[in-house]
Each structure stands twice: as structure tokens, then as C-alpha cells.
Coordinates of N, CA and C in Angstrom, one line a residue:
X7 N 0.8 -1.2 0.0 CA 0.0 0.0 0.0 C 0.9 1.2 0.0
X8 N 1.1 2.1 -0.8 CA 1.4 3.0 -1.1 C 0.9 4.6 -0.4
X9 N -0.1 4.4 0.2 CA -0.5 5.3 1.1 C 0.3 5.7 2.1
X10 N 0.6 4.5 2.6 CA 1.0 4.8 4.4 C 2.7 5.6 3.8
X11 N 3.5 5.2 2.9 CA 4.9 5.4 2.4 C 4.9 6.8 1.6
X12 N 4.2 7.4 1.7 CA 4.5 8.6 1.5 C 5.0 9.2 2.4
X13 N 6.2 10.1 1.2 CA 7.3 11.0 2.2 C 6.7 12.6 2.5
X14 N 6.9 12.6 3.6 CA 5.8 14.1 4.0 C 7.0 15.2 3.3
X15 N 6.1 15.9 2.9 CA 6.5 17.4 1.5 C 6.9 18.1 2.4
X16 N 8.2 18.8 1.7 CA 9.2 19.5 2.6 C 8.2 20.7 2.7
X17 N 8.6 21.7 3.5 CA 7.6 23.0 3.8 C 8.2 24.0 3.7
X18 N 8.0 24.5 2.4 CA 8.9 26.0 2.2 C 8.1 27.2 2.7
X19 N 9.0 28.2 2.3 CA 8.3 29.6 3.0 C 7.0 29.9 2.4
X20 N 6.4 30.8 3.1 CA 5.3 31.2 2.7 C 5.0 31.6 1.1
X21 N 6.3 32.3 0.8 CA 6.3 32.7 -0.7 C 6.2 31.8 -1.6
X22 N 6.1 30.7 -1.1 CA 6.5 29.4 -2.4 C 8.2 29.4 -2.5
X23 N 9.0 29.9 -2.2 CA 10.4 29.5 -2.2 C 10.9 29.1 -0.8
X24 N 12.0 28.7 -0.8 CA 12.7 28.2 0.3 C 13.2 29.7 0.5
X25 N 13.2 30.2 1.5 CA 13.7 31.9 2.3 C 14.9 31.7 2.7
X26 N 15.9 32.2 3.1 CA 17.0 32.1 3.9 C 16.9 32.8 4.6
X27 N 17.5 33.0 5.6 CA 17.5 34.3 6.9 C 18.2 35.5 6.4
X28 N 18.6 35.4 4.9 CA 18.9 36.7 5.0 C 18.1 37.4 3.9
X29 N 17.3 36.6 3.5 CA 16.0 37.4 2.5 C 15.1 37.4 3.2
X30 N 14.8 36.9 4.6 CA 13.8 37.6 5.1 C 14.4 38.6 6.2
X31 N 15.8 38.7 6.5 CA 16.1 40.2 6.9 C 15.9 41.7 5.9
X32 N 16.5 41.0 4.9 CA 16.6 42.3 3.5 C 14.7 42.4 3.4
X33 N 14.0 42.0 3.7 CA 12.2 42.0 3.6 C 12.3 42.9 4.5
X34 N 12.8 42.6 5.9 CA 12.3 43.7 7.1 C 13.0 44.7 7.3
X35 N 14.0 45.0 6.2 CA 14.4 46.4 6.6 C 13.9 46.8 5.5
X36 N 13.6 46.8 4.5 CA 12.8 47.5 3.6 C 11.3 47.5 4.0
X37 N 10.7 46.9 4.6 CA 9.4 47.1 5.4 C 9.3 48.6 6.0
X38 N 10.7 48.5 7.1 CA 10.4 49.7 8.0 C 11.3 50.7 7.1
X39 N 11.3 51.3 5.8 CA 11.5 52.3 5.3 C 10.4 53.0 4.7
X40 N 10.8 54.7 4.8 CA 9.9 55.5 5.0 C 9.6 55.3 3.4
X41 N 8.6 56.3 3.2 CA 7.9 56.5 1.8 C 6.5 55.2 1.4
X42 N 5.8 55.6 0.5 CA 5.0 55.0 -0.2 C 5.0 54.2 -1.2
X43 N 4.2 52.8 -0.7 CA 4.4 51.5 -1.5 C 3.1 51.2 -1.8
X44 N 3.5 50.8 -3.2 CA 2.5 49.8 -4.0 C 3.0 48.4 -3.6
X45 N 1.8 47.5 -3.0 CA 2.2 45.9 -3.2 C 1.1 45.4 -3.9
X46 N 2.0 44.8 -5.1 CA 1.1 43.7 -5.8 C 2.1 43.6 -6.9
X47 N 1.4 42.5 -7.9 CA 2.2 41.4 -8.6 C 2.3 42.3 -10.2
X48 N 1.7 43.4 -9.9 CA 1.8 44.2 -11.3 C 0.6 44.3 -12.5
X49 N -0.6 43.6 -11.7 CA -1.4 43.9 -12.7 C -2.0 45.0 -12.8
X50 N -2.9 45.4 -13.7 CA -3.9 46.4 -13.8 C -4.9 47.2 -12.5
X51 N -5.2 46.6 -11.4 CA -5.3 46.9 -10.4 C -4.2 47.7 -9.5
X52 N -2.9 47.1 -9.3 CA -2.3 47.6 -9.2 C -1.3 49.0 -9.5
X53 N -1.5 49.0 -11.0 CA -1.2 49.9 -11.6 C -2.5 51.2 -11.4
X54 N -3.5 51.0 -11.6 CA -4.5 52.0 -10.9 C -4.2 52.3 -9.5
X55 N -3.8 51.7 -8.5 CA -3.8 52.1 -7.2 C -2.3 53.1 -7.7
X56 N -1.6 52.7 -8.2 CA -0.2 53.6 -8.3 C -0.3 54.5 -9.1
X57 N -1.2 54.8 -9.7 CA -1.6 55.7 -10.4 C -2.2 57.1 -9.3
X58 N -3.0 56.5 -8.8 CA -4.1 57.2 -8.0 C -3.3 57.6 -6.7
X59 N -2.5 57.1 -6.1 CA -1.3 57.2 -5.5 C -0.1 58.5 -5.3
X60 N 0.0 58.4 -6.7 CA 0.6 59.2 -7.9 C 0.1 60.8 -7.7
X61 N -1.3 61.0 -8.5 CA -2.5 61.9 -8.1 C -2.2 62.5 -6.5
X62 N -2.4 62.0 -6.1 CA -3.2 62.2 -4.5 C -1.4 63.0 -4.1
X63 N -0.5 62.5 -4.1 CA 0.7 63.0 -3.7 C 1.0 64.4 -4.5
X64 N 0.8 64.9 -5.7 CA 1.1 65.9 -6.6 C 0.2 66.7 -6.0
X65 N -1.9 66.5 -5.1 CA -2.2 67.5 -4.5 C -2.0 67.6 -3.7
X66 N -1.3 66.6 -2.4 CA -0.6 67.5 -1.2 C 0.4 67.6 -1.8
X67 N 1.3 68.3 -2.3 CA 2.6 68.9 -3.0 C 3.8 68.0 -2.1
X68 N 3.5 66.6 -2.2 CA 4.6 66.0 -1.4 C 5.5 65.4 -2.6
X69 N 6.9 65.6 -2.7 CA 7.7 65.2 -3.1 C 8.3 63.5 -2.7
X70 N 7.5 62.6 -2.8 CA 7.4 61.2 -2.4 C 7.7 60.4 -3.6
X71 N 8.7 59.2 -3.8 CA 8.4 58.9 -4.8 C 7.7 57.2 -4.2
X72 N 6.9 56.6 -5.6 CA 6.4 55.3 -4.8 C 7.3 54.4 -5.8
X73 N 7.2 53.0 -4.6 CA 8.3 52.3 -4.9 C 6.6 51.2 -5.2
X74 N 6.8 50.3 -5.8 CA 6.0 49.1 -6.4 C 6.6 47.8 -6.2
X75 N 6.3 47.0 -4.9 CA 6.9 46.1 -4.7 C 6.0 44.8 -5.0
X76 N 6.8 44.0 -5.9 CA 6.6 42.7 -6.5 C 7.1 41.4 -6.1
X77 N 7.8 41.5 -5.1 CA 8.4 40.4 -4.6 C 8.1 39.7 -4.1
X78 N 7.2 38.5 -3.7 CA 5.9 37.9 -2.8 C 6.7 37.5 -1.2
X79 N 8.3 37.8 -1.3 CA 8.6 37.3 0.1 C 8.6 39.0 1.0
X80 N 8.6 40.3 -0.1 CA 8.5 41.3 1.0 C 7.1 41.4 1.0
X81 N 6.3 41.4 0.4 CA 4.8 41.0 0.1 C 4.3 40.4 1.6
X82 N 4.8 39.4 1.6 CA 4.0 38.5 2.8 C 5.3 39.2 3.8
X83 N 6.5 40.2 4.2 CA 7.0 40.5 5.4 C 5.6 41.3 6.3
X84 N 5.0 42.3 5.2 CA 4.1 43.4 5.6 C 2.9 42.4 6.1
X85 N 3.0 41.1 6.2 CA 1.4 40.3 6.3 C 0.1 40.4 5.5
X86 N 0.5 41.0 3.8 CA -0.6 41.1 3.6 C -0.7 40.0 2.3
X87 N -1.6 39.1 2.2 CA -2.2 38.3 2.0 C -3.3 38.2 0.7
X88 N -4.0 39.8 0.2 CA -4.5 40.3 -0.7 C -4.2 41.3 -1.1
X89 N -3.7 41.6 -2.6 CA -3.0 42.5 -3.1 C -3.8 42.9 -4.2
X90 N -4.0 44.7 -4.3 CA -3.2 45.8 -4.5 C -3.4 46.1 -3.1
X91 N -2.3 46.4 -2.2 CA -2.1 47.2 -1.3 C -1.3 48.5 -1.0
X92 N -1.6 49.1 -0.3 CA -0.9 50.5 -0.1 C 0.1 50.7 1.1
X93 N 1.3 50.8 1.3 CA 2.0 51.2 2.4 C 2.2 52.7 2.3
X94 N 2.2 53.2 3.5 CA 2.8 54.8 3.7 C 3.7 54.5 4.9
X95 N 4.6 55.0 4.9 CA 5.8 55.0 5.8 C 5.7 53.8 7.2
X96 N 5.9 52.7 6.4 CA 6.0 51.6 6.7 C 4.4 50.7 7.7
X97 N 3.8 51.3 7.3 CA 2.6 50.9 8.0 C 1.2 50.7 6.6
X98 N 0.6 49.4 6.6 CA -0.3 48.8 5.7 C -1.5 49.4 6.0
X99 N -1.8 50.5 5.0 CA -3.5 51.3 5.4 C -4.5 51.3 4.4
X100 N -4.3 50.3 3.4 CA -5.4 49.4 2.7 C -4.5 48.3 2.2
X101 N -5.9 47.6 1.4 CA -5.1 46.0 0.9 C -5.9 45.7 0.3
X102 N -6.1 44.9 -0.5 CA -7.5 44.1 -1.3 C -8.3 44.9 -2.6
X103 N -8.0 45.9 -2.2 CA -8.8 47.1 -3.2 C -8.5 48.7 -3.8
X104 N -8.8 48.6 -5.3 CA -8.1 49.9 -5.8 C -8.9 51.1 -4.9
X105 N -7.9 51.7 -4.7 CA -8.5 53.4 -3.7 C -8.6 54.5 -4.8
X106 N -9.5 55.0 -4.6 CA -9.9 56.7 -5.4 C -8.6 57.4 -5.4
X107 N -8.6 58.6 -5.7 CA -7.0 59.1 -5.5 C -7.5 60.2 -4.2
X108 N -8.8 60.5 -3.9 CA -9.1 61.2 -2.5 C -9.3 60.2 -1.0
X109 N -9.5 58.8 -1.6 CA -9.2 58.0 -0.5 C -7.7 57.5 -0.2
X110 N -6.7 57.5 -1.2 CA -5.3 57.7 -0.9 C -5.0 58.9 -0.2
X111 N -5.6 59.8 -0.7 CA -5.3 61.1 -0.1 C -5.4 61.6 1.6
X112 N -6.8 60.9 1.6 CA -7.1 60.9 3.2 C -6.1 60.2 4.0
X113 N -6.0 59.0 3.4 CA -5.2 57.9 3.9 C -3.6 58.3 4.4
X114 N -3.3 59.1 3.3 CA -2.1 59.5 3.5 C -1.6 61.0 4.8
X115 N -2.6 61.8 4.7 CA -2.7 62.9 5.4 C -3.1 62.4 7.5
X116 N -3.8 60.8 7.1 CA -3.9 60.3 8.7 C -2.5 59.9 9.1
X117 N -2.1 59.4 8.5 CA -0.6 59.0 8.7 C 0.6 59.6 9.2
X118 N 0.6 60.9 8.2 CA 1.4 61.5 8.0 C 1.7 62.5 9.2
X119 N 0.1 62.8 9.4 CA -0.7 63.9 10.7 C -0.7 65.0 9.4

């Protein structure tokens, strides 16, 4: 019986790859850096959140630039799980869903104070 003899599946990281300890260091120090992030895999949703992102920073006259992170192991450092997401200086203040460019806006002005 071929059942019982199965070899149990090795368990890689969350990302689907095997992580080392030093890619998931290089994940958490780019976590806690300042500025605004796009996370997600680069589709079309994405690119509207970065867009809108974009918008919302040129009306509060903030000189920010955004970084678009595609990497699924810094991806899952931040814990998030559903992507397009938004980072602003190191803290996750949406996820799941493209934001207006006045709900980035808001978003970003709570943060910021």
C-alpha cells in the first residue's frame, strides 16, 4: 500500500520558495522604510492604485516617490495576503482594493498627521 509510504512534503516559505535568513532580513528592513508603496504582482489593479497614489501626492505637493513592490517574500514580510495594497511609511493602510485618488489622499494625510 502505497499510502502509508508517502514521504511528507518539505515546507517552504510562505512565498513558495525556500527563504534564507537573509531574505527575510533584507524583507524587514525594507518594510520599516519610510515613503509609499505599492504591493502587488503588477497587474492592472495595481497599476491604478499607483496611479491614484501618484494623483493624491502631486495634491498635497509631497515630493514622495512610490516604490512598487513585487516580490511575494516582501509582500507577505508586511502580512498582507490580498494585493493591491498601499504602504505609507511603513505601515499597511489598505489591501484588497483599488482606492480613489481622495481616498489615498485621506489615507495618507492620517498617517502623515
Amino acid at each position: 500500500m502505497g499510502l502509508f509510504n508517502k514521504k511528507k512534503a518539505e515546507k517552504n516559505c510562505c512565498c513558495g520558495s525556500s527563504c534564507t535568513p537573509e531574505k527575510m532580513e533584507q524583507a524587514e528592513t525594507v518594510k520599516t522604510a519610510a515613503g509609499v508603496k505599492v504591493l502587488g504582482s503588477g497587474c492592472a489593479k495595481c497599476h491604478a492604485l499607483e496611479d491614484a497614489a501618484k494623483a493624491a501626492l502631486e495634491e498635497l505637493n509631497m515630493d514622495t516617490t512610490i516604490d512598487h513592490v513585487t516580490d511575494f517574500a516582501q509582500i507577505a514580510a508586511y502580512g498582507v495576503m490580498t494585493t493591491p495594497a498601499l504602504v505609507v511609511d511603513g505601515k499597511v493602510v489598505s489591501y484588497g482594493k483599488v482606492l480613489k485618488k481622495d481616498e489615498v489622499k485621506a489615507l495618507i494625510q492620517k498617517v502623515r498627521g
